[in-house]
Amino acid sequence: MSIQDDLQATVGALVQKGKGILAADESQPTIAKRFKAIGVESSDENRRAYRTLLLTTPGVGEFLSGVILFEETLLQKADEGTLLPVVAQRQGIVPGVKVDKGTVPLSGAPGDLVTQGLDGLSERLKIYKSQGARFAKWREVYPITDRNPTALGIEVNAETLARYAAVCQEQGIVPIVEPEVLLDGDHSLQRCAEATESVLHAVFHALHRHRVMLEYMLLKPSMVLPGKEHARKAAPEEVARETVKVLRRTVPAAVPSINFLSGGQTAEQATANLNAMNALFPQPPWELSFSYARALQQPVLDVWRGRPENVAAAQRVFHFRAALTGAARRGQYRPEMERTA
Ligand code: 13P
C-alpha cells in the first residue's frame, strides 16, 4: 500500500456519519488535575483502569470512530490482558496518539505560547505506528488578551503545526491539526471570531508552504465563543453561525472533517453548539464533528470516582454522552434528551 492509500484508509475510517473522536490523551499533569477533582490518585494503575473503562464501554463504537491516546496507554492492557489499542480496534475505534510535548512561553511575544516536541518526531512516530497508532494530534494554544495573540505568535504557531503535519504524513500518520483559541477571559464573541480567523488563515497558509495534503488531515479547532467571563452568553445558533462563517472563510473544502474540541464548555453546551451547526448547515463543505475530552469525560469521571463498583454506571453515562454527541453530529440532538438519562 502506498503512503497515500494508507492515509486515505485512515481518513475513511475516522470520518463517518454520526461518529466523532474521543480525546483521552490527557498529559500526566492534566489527568492528575482531573483525578484530583474526584479524589483519585494519578497512579499508573488508576489511569489504566480509567482508560480501560472508557474503551471497554459496550457499544460505544457506534458513536466513536477514533480515540486519541496518551503515549503510555499504547502499552497498557485491559484487565484480561488485551492491549488497549487492540481493545479500541475491536470496537471499530481507530487508535491515535498525542505527540506534542506541551507549551512554553514564546520568547519575543509576551503572553503567547508555543508547543514543543518537533525534535525526534519522525522517530517517535515510527514507534507509535508499530504500537498501533494510525493518526496523531498536536495542539497549539492562543490566549486572547488586549495584546494576544500577537502577529509573531500566530506565525510561529502556524509554522509549528505545519511542520508537525508534514512529518506525520511522511510517516503515513494522519495529522490532527489543533489550533485552540482559549476560552479564558472576558472578550466578546466578535473578538474571538477575529482572532480565530487570523489564526486559521495563518495555519492554512503554513500548511500550504509545507506541502501538507489537506485531504489527509483533520482540523480540530475551538468554536467561536464569548470569553468565559464575558457578560453576555451566546445561544447555540449564534455560536454556530459565527463559527461556520469563520471556517468558510479560512478552511479549504479539501479538508474532509472539522472535529471541534470542547475547550471547557459543559457537556450540554458543547453538544448543543455542535448540533446547531449541523442543523443550520446540513451540507457544509467539510464534516462538522467532535473530538471532545472534557465534554465526553467529565460526567463519566463524576460517576466513577475511582471505585470499581461504579464502573458499570460510569460506562452507562459514557455511552449516553457519546450517543447524544453522535446525535449532535447529525443535527438531531434536542436538550430534552438530557432528561432521558
Ligand atoms: P477538550 O475537549 O477538553 O477541550 O479537550 C480536547 C483536547 O484534546 C485538548 O487538546
mmCIF file of C-alpha atoms and ligand atoms in Angstrom:
data_model
loop_
_atom_site.group_PDB
_atom_site.id
_atom_site.type_symbol
_atom_site.label_atom_id
_atom_site.label_comp_id
_atom_site.label_asym_id
_atom_site.label_seq_id
_atom_site.Cartn_x
_atom_site.Cartn_y
_atom_site.Cartn_z
ATOM 1 C CA MET A 1 0.000 0.000 0.000
ATOM 2 C CA SER A 2 1.339 3.469 -0.865
ATOM 3 C CA ILE A 3 1.533 6.093 1.880
ATOM 4 C CA GLN A 4 -1.366 7.959 0.301
ATOM 5 C CA ASP A 5 -3.539 4.814 0.285
ATOM 6 C CA ASP A 6 -2.614 4.301 3.919
ATOM 7 C CA LEU A 7 -3.565 7.889 4.810
ATOM 8 C CA GLN A 8 -6.804 7.644 2.829
ATOM 9 C CA ALA A 9 -7.796 4.412 4.595
ATOM 10 C CA THR A 10 -7.305 6.089 7.984
ATOM 11 C CA VAL A 11 -9.258 9.192 6.975
ATOM 12 C CA GLY A 12 -12.052 6.958 5.671
ATOM 13 C CA ALA A 13 -12.208 5.122 8.998
ATOM 14 C CA LEU A 14 -12.163 8.353 11.041
ATOM 15 C CA VAL A 15 -14.723 10.320 9.044
ATOM 16 C CA GLN A 16 -18.067 8.562 9.361
ATOM 17 C CA LYS A 17 -21.594 9.939 9.665
ATOM 18 C CA GLY A 18 -22.846 10.114 13.239
ATOM 19 C CA LYS A 19 -19.399 9.431 14.687
ATOM 20 C CA GLY A 20 -16.574 11.502 16.117
ATOM 21 C CA ILE A 21 -13.394 11.182 18.128
ATOM 22 C CA LEU A 22 -12.824 10.771 21.867
ATOM 23 C CA ALA A 23 -9.799 12.661 23.184
ATOM 24 C CA ALA A 24 -8.449 10.573 26.081
ATOM 25 C CA ASP A 25 -4.874 11.836 25.729
ATOM 26 C CA GLU A 26 -4.518 13.939 28.862
ATOM 27 C CA SER A 27 -0.859 14.502 29.719
ATOM 28 C CA GLN A 28 0.295 13.470 33.208
ATOM 29 C CA PRO A 29 -0.297 16.918 34.815
ATOM 30 C CA THR A 30 -3.744 17.231 33.181
ATOM 31 C CA ILE A 31 -5.017 13.778 34.162
ATOM 32 C CA ALA A 32 -3.654 14.375 37.684
ATOM 33 C CA LYS A 33 -5.775 17.542 37.859
ATOM 34 C CA ARG A 34 -8.917 15.723 36.614
ATOM 35 C CA PHE A 35 -8.383 12.850 39.049
ATOM 36 C CA LYS A 36 -7.638 15.159 41.991
ATOM 37 C CA ALA A 37 -11.025 16.832 41.481
ATOM 38 C CA ILE A 38 -12.717 13.468 42.148
ATOM 39 C CA GLY A 39 -10.319 12.398 44.915
ATOM 40 C CA VAL A 40 -8.369 9.849 42.881
ATOM 41 C CA GLU A 41 -4.588 9.496 42.865
ATOM 42 C CA SER A 42 -2.989 9.600 39.394
ATOM 43 C CA SER A 43 -1.157 6.259 39.571
ATOM 44 C CA ASP A 44 -0.272 4.110 36.534
ATOM 45 C CA GLU A 45 -2.908 1.612 37.661
ATOM 46 C CA ASN A 46 -5.674 4.209 38.109
ATOM 47 C CA ARG A 47 -5.004 5.728 34.686
ATOM 48 C CA ARG A 48 -5.018 2.235 33.158
ATOM 49 C CA ALA A 49 -8.264 1.320 34.950
ATOM 50 C CA TYR A 50 -9.992 4.548 33.914
ATOM 51 C CA ARG A 51 -8.979 4.393 30.255
ATOM 52 C CA THR A 52 -9.953 0.711 30.193
ATOM 53 C CA LEU A 53 -13.389 1.742 31.468
ATOM 54 C CA LEU A 54 -13.777 4.140 28.542
ATOM 55 C CA LEU A 55 -12.551 1.786 25.826
ATOM 56 C CA THR A 56 -14.474 -1.288 27.030
ATOM 57 C CA THR A 57 -17.818 0.530 27.254
ATOM 58 C CA PRO A 58 -20.210 -1.797 25.411
ATOM 59 C CA GLY A 59 -21.483 -0.385 22.116
ATOM 60 C CA VAL A 60 -19.612 2.925 22.266
ATOM 61 C CA GLY A 61 -18.066 2.236 18.834
ATOM 62 C CA GLU A 62 -21.454 3.115 17.364
ATOM 63 C CA PHE A 63 -20.644 6.798 18.055
ATOM 64 C CA LEU A 64 -16.831 6.889 18.076
ATOM 65 C CA SER A 65 -14.631 6.389 15.024
ATOM 66 C CA GLY A 66 -11.355 7.224 16.772
ATOM 67 C CA VAL A 67 -9.669 7.740 20.124
ATOM 68 C CA ILE A 68 -6.639 9.906 20.869
ATOM 69 C CA LEU A 69 -4.464 8.197 23.464
ATOM 70 C CA PHE A 70 -1.596 9.400 25.618
ATOM 71 C CA GLU A 71 1.585 7.501 24.738
ATOM 72 C CA GLU A 72 1.612 5.361 27.902
ATOM 73 C CA THR A 73 -1.848 3.981 27.022
ATOM 74 C CA LEU A 74 -0.497 2.429 23.816
ATOM 75 C CA LEU A 75 1.351 -0.075 26.020
ATOM 76 C CA GLN A 76 -1.271 -0.646 28.718
ATOM 77 C CA LYS A 77 -3.642 -3.610 28.853
ATOM 78 C CA ALA A 78 -7.264 -4.162 29.794
ATOM 79 C CA ASP A 79 -7.977 -6.386 32.820
ATOM 80 C CA GLU A 80 -7.996 -9.569 30.712
ATOM 81 C CA GLY A 81 -4.629 -8.721 29.146
ATOM 82 C CA THR A 82 -5.519 -7.271 25.725
ATOM 83 C CA LEU A 83 -3.524 -4.171 24.766
ATOM 84 C CA LEU A 84 -5.790 -1.094 24.905
ATOM 85 C CA PRO A 85 -5.212 -0.067 21.247
ATOM 86 C CA VAL A 86 -6.444 -3.558 20.281
ATOM 87 C CA VAL A 87 -9.470 -3.171 22.563
ATOM 88 C CA ALA A 88 -10.269 0.080 20.704
ATOM 89 C CA GLN A 89 -9.843 -1.546 17.284
ATOM 90 C CA ARG A 90 -12.218 -4.372 18.248
ATOM 91 C CA GLN A 91 -14.868 -1.716 18.949
ATOM 92 C CA GLY A 92 -14.229 -0.250 15.481
ATOM 93 C CA ILE A 93 -12.397 2.717 17.025
ATOM 94 C CA VAL A 94 -9.131 3.773 15.344
ATOM 95 C CA PRO A 95 -6.333 4.437 17.870
ATOM 96 C CA GLY A 96 -4.296 7.637 17.604
ATOM 97 C CA VAL A 97 -1.775 9.378 19.822
ATOM 98 C CA LYS A 98 -0.962 12.837 21.137
ATOM 99 C CA VAL A 99 2.597 13.610 20.041
ATOM 100 C CA ASP A 100 3.206 17.160 21.248
ATOM 101 C CA LYS A 101 5.100 17.822 24.477
ATOM 102 C CA GLY A 102 3.127 20.767 25.802
ATOM 103 C CA THR A 103 3.619 24.522 25.705
ATOM 104 C CA VAL A 104 6.285 27.024 26.795
ATOM 105 C CA PRO A 105 6.195 30.845 26.675
ATOM 106 C CA LEU A 106 7.138 32.169 23.230
ATOM 107 C CA SER A 107 10.170 34.443 23.574
ATOM 108 C CA GLY A 108 9.625 37.820 21.951
ATOM 109 C CA ALA A 109 5.832 37.569 22.209
ATOM 110 C CA PRO A 110 4.815 38.154 25.847
ATOM 111 C CA GLY A 111 1.629 36.242 26.707
ATOM 112 C CA ASP A 112 1.818 33.882 23.731
ATOM 113 C CA LEU A 113 2.848 30.227 23.923
ATOM 114 C CA VAL A 114 4.385 27.710 21.572
ATOM 115 C CA THR A 115 4.250 23.913 21.651
ATOM 116 C CA GLN A 116 7.354 21.728 21.885
ATOM 117 C CA GLY A 117 8.119 18.248 20.530
ATOM 118 C CA LEU A 118 9.352 18.530 16.924
ATOM 119 C CA ASP A 119 12.835 17.189 17.687
ATOM 120 C CA GLY A 120 12.910 13.446 17.045
ATOM 121 C CA LEU A 121 9.270 13.427 15.996
ATOM 122 C CA SER A 122 9.672 11.187 12.949
ATOM 123 C CA GLU A 123 11.453 8.518 15.044
ATOM 124 C CA ARG A 124 8.746 8.664 17.699
ATOM 125 C CA LEU A 125 6.050 8.335 15.027
ATOM 126 C CA LYS A 126 7.649 5.139 13.719
ATOM 127 C CA ILE A 127 7.469 3.661 17.215
ATOM 128 C CA TYR A 128 3.862 4.788 17.818
ATOM 129 C CA LYS A 129 2.852 3.350 14.446
ATOM 130 C CA SER A 130 4.372 -0.023 15.343
ATOM 131 C CA GLN A 131 2.288 0.154 18.557
ATOM 132 C CA GLY A 132 -0.951 0.588 16.593
ATOM 133 C CA ALA A 133 -1.418 4.367 16.264
ATOM 134 C CA ARG A 134 -2.725 5.462 12.831
ATOM 135 C CA PHE A 135 -3.208 9.165 13.476
ATOM 136 C CA ALA A 136 -1.691 11.859 15.682
ATOM 137 C CA LYS A 137 -2.647 15.070 17.433
ATOM 138 C CA TRP A 138 -0.725 18.276 18.107
ATOM 139 C CA ARG A 139 -2.200 21.273 19.931
ATOM 140 C CA GLU A 140 -1.143 24.925 19.772
ATOM 141 C CA VAL A 141 -2.909 27.346 22.130
ATOM 142 C CA TYR A 142 -3.732 31.014 21.657
ATOM 143 C CA PRO A 143 -4.751 33.109 24.668
ATOM 144 C CA ILE A 144 -6.908 36.160 23.944
ATOM 145 C CA THR A 145 -5.951 39.387 25.752
ATOM 146 C CA ASP A 146 -5.709 43.017 24.650
ATOM 147 C CA ARG A 147 -2.327 42.111 23.082
ATOM 148 C CA ASN A 148 -2.598 38.387 22.322
ATOM 149 C CA PRO A 149 -2.359 36.505 20.152
ATOM 150 C CA THR A 150 0.429 38.618 18.608
ATOM 151 C CA ALA A 151 1.298 38.515 14.912
ATOM 152 C CA LEU A 152 4.507 36.692 15.851
ATOM 153 C CA GLY A 153 2.605 34.153 17.963
ATOM 154 C CA ILE A 154 0.188 33.456 15.138
ATOM 155 C CA GLU A 155 3.032 32.948 12.674
ATOM 156 C CA VAL A 156 5.223 30.717 14.859
ATOM 157 C CA ASN A 157 2.322 28.527 15.988
ATOM 158 C CA ALA A 158 1.135 28.074 12.394
ATOM 159 C CA GLU A 159 4.629 27.133 11.275
ATOM 160 C CA THR A 160 4.946 24.609 14.092
ATOM 161 C CA LEU A 161 1.608 22.951 13.302
ATOM 162 C CA ALA A 162 2.558 22.710 9.624
ATOM 163 C CA ARG A 163 5.962 21.173 10.359
ATOM 164 C CA TYR A 164 4.315 18.577 12.599
ATOM 165 C CA ALA A 165 1.637 17.762 9.993
ATOM 166 C CA ALA A 166 4.195 17.347 7.207
ATOM 167 C CA VAL A 167 6.299 14.922 9.287
ATOM 168 C CA CYS A 168 3.187 12.883 10.150
ATOM 169 C CA GLN A 169 2.102 12.493 6.535
ATOM 170 C CA GLU A 170 5.606 11.452 5.536
ATOM 171 C CA GLN A 171 5.306 8.612 8.069
ATOM 172 C CA GLY A 172 1.821 7.572 6.911
ATOM 173 C CA ILE A 173 0.157 9.022 10.004
ATOM 174 C CA VAL A 174 -2.909 11.275 9.611
ATOM 175 C CA PRO A 175 -2.304 14.539 11.494
ATOM 176 C CA ILE A 176 -4.997 16.221 13.543
ATOM 177 C CA VAL A 177 -4.084 19.909 13.447
ATOM 178 C CA GLU A 178 -5.344 21.586 16.629
ATOM 179 C CA PRO A 179 -5.167 25.372 16.959
ATOM 180 C CA GLU A 180 -7.079 26.172 20.176
ATOM 181 C CA VAL A 181 -8.131 29.765 20.806
ATOM 182 C CA LEU A 182 -8.694 29.738 24.571
ATOM 183 C CA LEU A 183 -11.998 30.436 26.284
ATOM 184 C CA ASP A 184 -10.386 32.269 29.234
ATOM 185 C CA GLY A 185 -11.044 35.976 29.539
ATOM 186 C CA ASP A 186 -13.873 38.484 29.193
ATOM 187 C CA HIS A 187 -13.586 39.112 25.450
ATOM 188 C CA SER A 188 -16.630 39.250 23.189
ATOM 189 C CA LEU A 189 -17.696 36.632 20.673
ATOM 190 C CA GLN A 190 -16.694 39.070 17.929
ATOM 191 C CA ARG A 191 -13.165 39.344 19.319
ATOM 192 C CA CYS A 192 -12.922 35.536 19.372
ATOM 193 C CA ALA A 193 -14.162 35.419 15.767
ATOM 194 C CA GLU A 194 -11.449 37.872 14.659
ATOM 195 C CA ALA A 195 -8.685 36.019 16.498
ATOM 196 C CA THR A 196 -9.850 32.633 15.189
ATOM 197 C CA GLU A 197 -9.997 33.916 11.612
ATOM 198 C CA SER A 198 -6.435 35.262 11.805
ATOM 199 C CA VAL A 199 -5.199 32.035 13.394
ATOM 200 C CA LEU A 200 -6.810 29.712 10.840
ATOM 201 C CA HIS A 201 -5.767 31.905 7.937
ATOM 202 C CA ALA A 202 -2.130 31.615 9.033
ATOM 203 C CA VAL A 203 -2.427 27.877 9.736
ATOM 204 C CA PHE A 204 -3.661 27.067 6.227
ATOM 205 C CA HIS A 205 -1.025 29.267 4.606
ATOM 206 C CA ALA A 206 1.650 27.420 6.556
ATOM 207 C CA LEU A 207 0.149 24.019 5.682
ATOM 208 C CA HIS A 208 0.372 25.041 2.022
ATOM 209 C CA ARG A 209 4.012 26.175 2.352
ATOM 210 C CA HIS A 210 4.910 22.841 3.953
ATOM 211 C CA ARG A 211 3.085 20.855 1.239
ATOM 212 C CA VAL A 212 0.688 19.216 3.635
ATOM 213 C CA MET A 213 -2.002 17.279 1.743
ATOM 214 C CA LEU A 214 -5.229 18.750 3.054
ATOM 215 C CA GLU A 215 -7.214 15.646 2.022
ATOM 216 C CA TYR A 216 -5.282 13.590 4.568
ATOM 217 C CA MET A 217 -5.585 15.700 7.708
ATOM 218 C CA LEU A 218 -8.314 16.710 10.139
ATOM 219 C CA LEU A 219 -8.740 20.148 11.697
ATOM 220 C CA LYS A 220 -9.512 20.352 15.415
ATOM 221 C CA PRO A 221 -10.429 23.974 16.152
ATOM 222 C CA SER A 222 -12.163 25.720 19.015
ATOM 223 C CA MET A 223 -15.665 27.086 18.464
ATOM 224 C CA VAL A 224 -16.226 30.832 18.204
ATOM 225 C CA LEU A 225 -17.491 31.752 21.690
ATOM 226 C CA PRO A 226 -17.521 34.746 24.017
ATOM 227 C CA GLY A 227 -14.867 34.533 26.777
ATOM 228 C CA LYS A 228 -15.810 32.628 29.938
ATOM 229 C CA GLU A 229 -16.018 35.898 31.922
ATOM 230 C CA HIS A 230 -17.897 37.866 29.265
ATOM 231 C CA ALA A 231 -21.201 39.319 30.483
ATOM 232 C CA ARG A 232 -23.320 38.027 27.606
ATOM 233 C CA LYS A 233 -23.686 34.316 26.839
ATOM 234 C CA ALA A 234 -24.223 33.259 23.228
ATOM 235 C CA ALA A 235 -27.074 30.996 22.083
ATOM 236 C CA PRO A 236 -26.129 27.843 20.116
ATOM 237 C CA GLU A 237 -27.484 29.311 16.853
ATOM 238 C CA GLU A 238 -25.239 32.376 17.185
ATOM 239 C CA VAL A 239 -22.194 30.260 18.026
ATOM 240 C CA ALA A 240 -22.991 28.041 15.035
ATOM 241 C CA ARG A 241 -23.386 30.915 12.558
ATOM 242 C CA GLU A 242 -20.234 32.749 13.674
ATOM 243 C CA THR A 243 -18.152 29.586 13.838
ATOM 244 C CA VAL A 244 -19.186 28.351 10.395
ATOM 245 C CA LYS A 245 -18.685 31.840 8.950
ATOM 246 C CA VAL A 246 -15.068 31.900 10.111
ATOM 247 C CA LEU A 247 -14.460 28.332 8.951
ATOM 248 C CA ARG A 248 -15.905 29.019 5.485
ATOM 249 C CA ARG A 249 -13.539 31.971 5.134
ATOM 250 C CA THR A 250 -10.449 30.033 6.082
ATOM 251 C CA VAL A 251 -10.703 26.228 5.720
ATOM 252 C CA PRO A 252 -10.418 24.817 2.180
ATOM 253 C CA ALA A 253 -13.074 22.325 1.122
ATOM 254 C CA ALA A 254 -10.350 19.704 0.593
ATOM 255 C CA VAL A 255 -10.199 19.177 4.367
ATOM 256 C CA PRO A 256 -12.500 16.190 4.970
ATOM 257 C CA SER A 257 -13.593 16.892 8.524
ATOM 258 C CA ILE A 258 -13.566 19.516 11.242
ATOM 259 C CA ASN A 259 -13.612 17.908 14.700
ATOM 260 C CA PHE A 260 -14.135 20.517 17.405
ATOM 261 C CA LEU A 261 -12.570 20.446 20.850
ATOM 262 C CA SER A 262 -14.867 21.245 23.782
ATOM 263 C CA GLY A 263 -12.447 23.687 25.425
ATOM 264 C CA GLY A 264 -14.074 23.984 28.858
ATOM 265 C CA GLN A 265 -17.711 24.177 27.737
ATOM 266 C CA THR A 266 -20.067 21.941 29.701
ATOM 267 C CA ALA A 267 -21.087 18.677 28.045
ATOM 268 C CA GLU A 268 -24.550 20.139 27.325
ATOM 269 C CA GLN A 269 -23.166 23.351 25.770
ATOM 270 C CA ALA A 270 -20.651 21.537 23.581
ATOM 271 C CA THR A 271 -23.383 19.163 22.392
ATOM 272 C CA ALA A 272 -25.952 21.912 21.734
ATOM 273 C CA ASN A 273 -23.437 24.077 19.845
ATOM 274 C CA LEU A 274 -22.297 21.233 17.580
ATOM 275 C CA ASN A 275 -25.915 20.292 16.996
ATOM 276 C CA ALA A 276 -26.816 23.843 15.948
ATOM 277 C CA MET A 277 -24.034 23.817 13.345
ATOM 278 C CA ASN A 278 -25.238 20.581 11.800
ATOM 279 C CA ALA A 279 -28.908 21.624 11.993
ATOM 280 C CA LEU A 280 -28.330 25.066 10.416
ATOM 281 C CA PHE A 281 -25.747 23.902 7.857
ATOM 282 C CA PRO A 282 -26.808 20.454 6.672
ATOM 283 C CA GLN A 283 -24.423 20.454 3.698
ATOM 284 C CA PRO A 284 -21.193 22.175 4.728
ATOM 285 C CA PRO A 285 -18.024 21.746 2.612
ATOM 286 C CA TRP A 286 -16.494 19.522 5.312
ATOM 287 C CA GLU A 287 -17.984 17.273 8.003
ATOM 288 C CA LEU A 288 -18.708 19.064 11.286
ATOM 289 C CA SER A 289 -17.837 16.629 14.056
ATOM 290 C CA PHE A 290 -16.283 16.377 17.508
ATOM 291 C CA SER A 291 -13.050 15.416 19.222
ATOM 292 C CA TYR A 292 -14.038 16.130 22.821
ATOM 293 C CA ALA A 293 -12.199 15.297 26.014
ATOM 294 C CA ARG A 294 -13.982 17.060 28.867
ATOM 295 C CA ALA A 295 -17.448 17.214 27.248
ATOM 296 C CA LEU A 296 -17.410 13.413 26.896
ATOM 297 C CA GLN A 297 -15.483 12.514 30.031
ATOM 298 C CA GLN A 298 -16.445 14.871 32.860
ATOM 299 C CA PRO A 299 -19.825 13.208 33.543
ATOM 300 C CA VAL A 300 -18.056 9.818 33.490
ATOM 301 C CA LEU A 301 -15.386 10.883 35.990
ATOM 302 C CA ASP A 302 -18.069 12.277 38.302
ATOM 303 C CA VAL A 303 -19.783 8.873 38.484
ATOM 304 C CA TRP A 304 -16.648 6.668 38.510
ATOM 305 C CA ARG A 305 -14.691 8.372 41.352
ATOM 306 C CA GLY A 306 -12.046 5.650 41.187
ATOM 307 C CA ARG A 307 -14.331 2.906 42.558
ATOM 308 C CA PRO A 308 -14.557 -0.482 40.803
ATOM 309 C CA GLU A 309 -18.218 -0.809 41.920
ATOM 310 C CA ASN A 310 -19.037 2.357 39.890
ATOM 311 C CA VAL A 311 -17.563 1.140 36.596
ATOM 312 C CA ALA A 312 -20.806 -0.178 35.103
ATOM 313 C CA ALA A 313 -22.745 3.006 35.972
ATOM 314 C CA ALA A 314 -19.902 5.194 34.620
ATOM 315 C CA GLN A 315 -19.938 3.212 31.369
ATOM 316 C CA ARG A 316 -23.688 3.792 31.020
ATOM 317 C CA VAL A 317 -23.074 7.545 31.425
ATOM 318 C CA PHE A 318 -20.288 7.433 28.839
ATOM 319 C CA HIS A 319 -22.475 5.556 26.344
ATOM 320 C CA PHE A 320 -25.291 8.061 26.915
ATOM 321 C CA ARG A 321 -22.987 11.086 26.431
ATOM 322 C CA ALA A 322 -21.451 9.557 23.285
ATOM 323 C CA ALA A 323 -24.934 8.848 21.901
ATOM 324 C CA LEU A 324 -26.075 12.458 22.455
ATOM 325 C CA THR A 325 -22.887 13.838 20.902
ATOM 326 C CA GLY A 326 -23.396 11.446 17.987
ATOM 327 C CA ALA A 327 -26.925 12.847 17.603
ATOM 328 C CA ALA A 328 -25.483 16.404 17.553
ATOM 329 C CA ARG A 329 -23.148 15.276 14.798
ATOM 330 C CA ARG A 330 -26.296 14.577 12.724
ATOM 331 C CA GLY A 331 -28.167 17.709 13.893
ATOM 332 C CA GLN A 332 -30.694 15.528 15.732
ATOM 333 C CA TYR A 333 -29.957 16.404 19.363
ATOM 334 C CA ARG A 334 -32.621 18.070 21.493
ATOM 335 C CA PRO A 335 -31.974 19.363 25.055
ATOM 336 C CA GLU A 336 -34.926 17.241 26.313
ATOM 337 C CA MET A 337 -32.842 14.162 25.524
ATOM 338 C CA GLU A 338 -30.640 15.063 28.537
ATOM 339 C CA ARG A 339 -33.518 14.038 30.811
ATOM 340 C CA THR A 340 -33.835 10.528 29.404
ATOM 341 C CA ALA A 341 -30.664 9.525 31.299
HETATM 342 P P1 13P B 1 -11.354 19.371 25.480
HETATM 343 O O1 13P B 1 -12.492 18.796 24.655
HETATM 344 O O2 13P B 1 -11.480 19.065 26.942
HETATM 345 O O3 13P B 1 -11.098 20.806 25.174
HETATM 346 O O4 13P B 1 -10.045 18.601 25.053
HETATM 347 C C1 13P B 1 -9.792 18.379 23.724
HETATM 348 C C2 13P B 1 -8.346 18.195 23.553
HETATM 349 O O5 13P B 1 -7.900 17.208 23.035
HETATM 350 C C3 13P B 1 -7.442 19.259 24.001
HETATM 351 O O6 13P B 1 -6.206 19.079 23.429
#
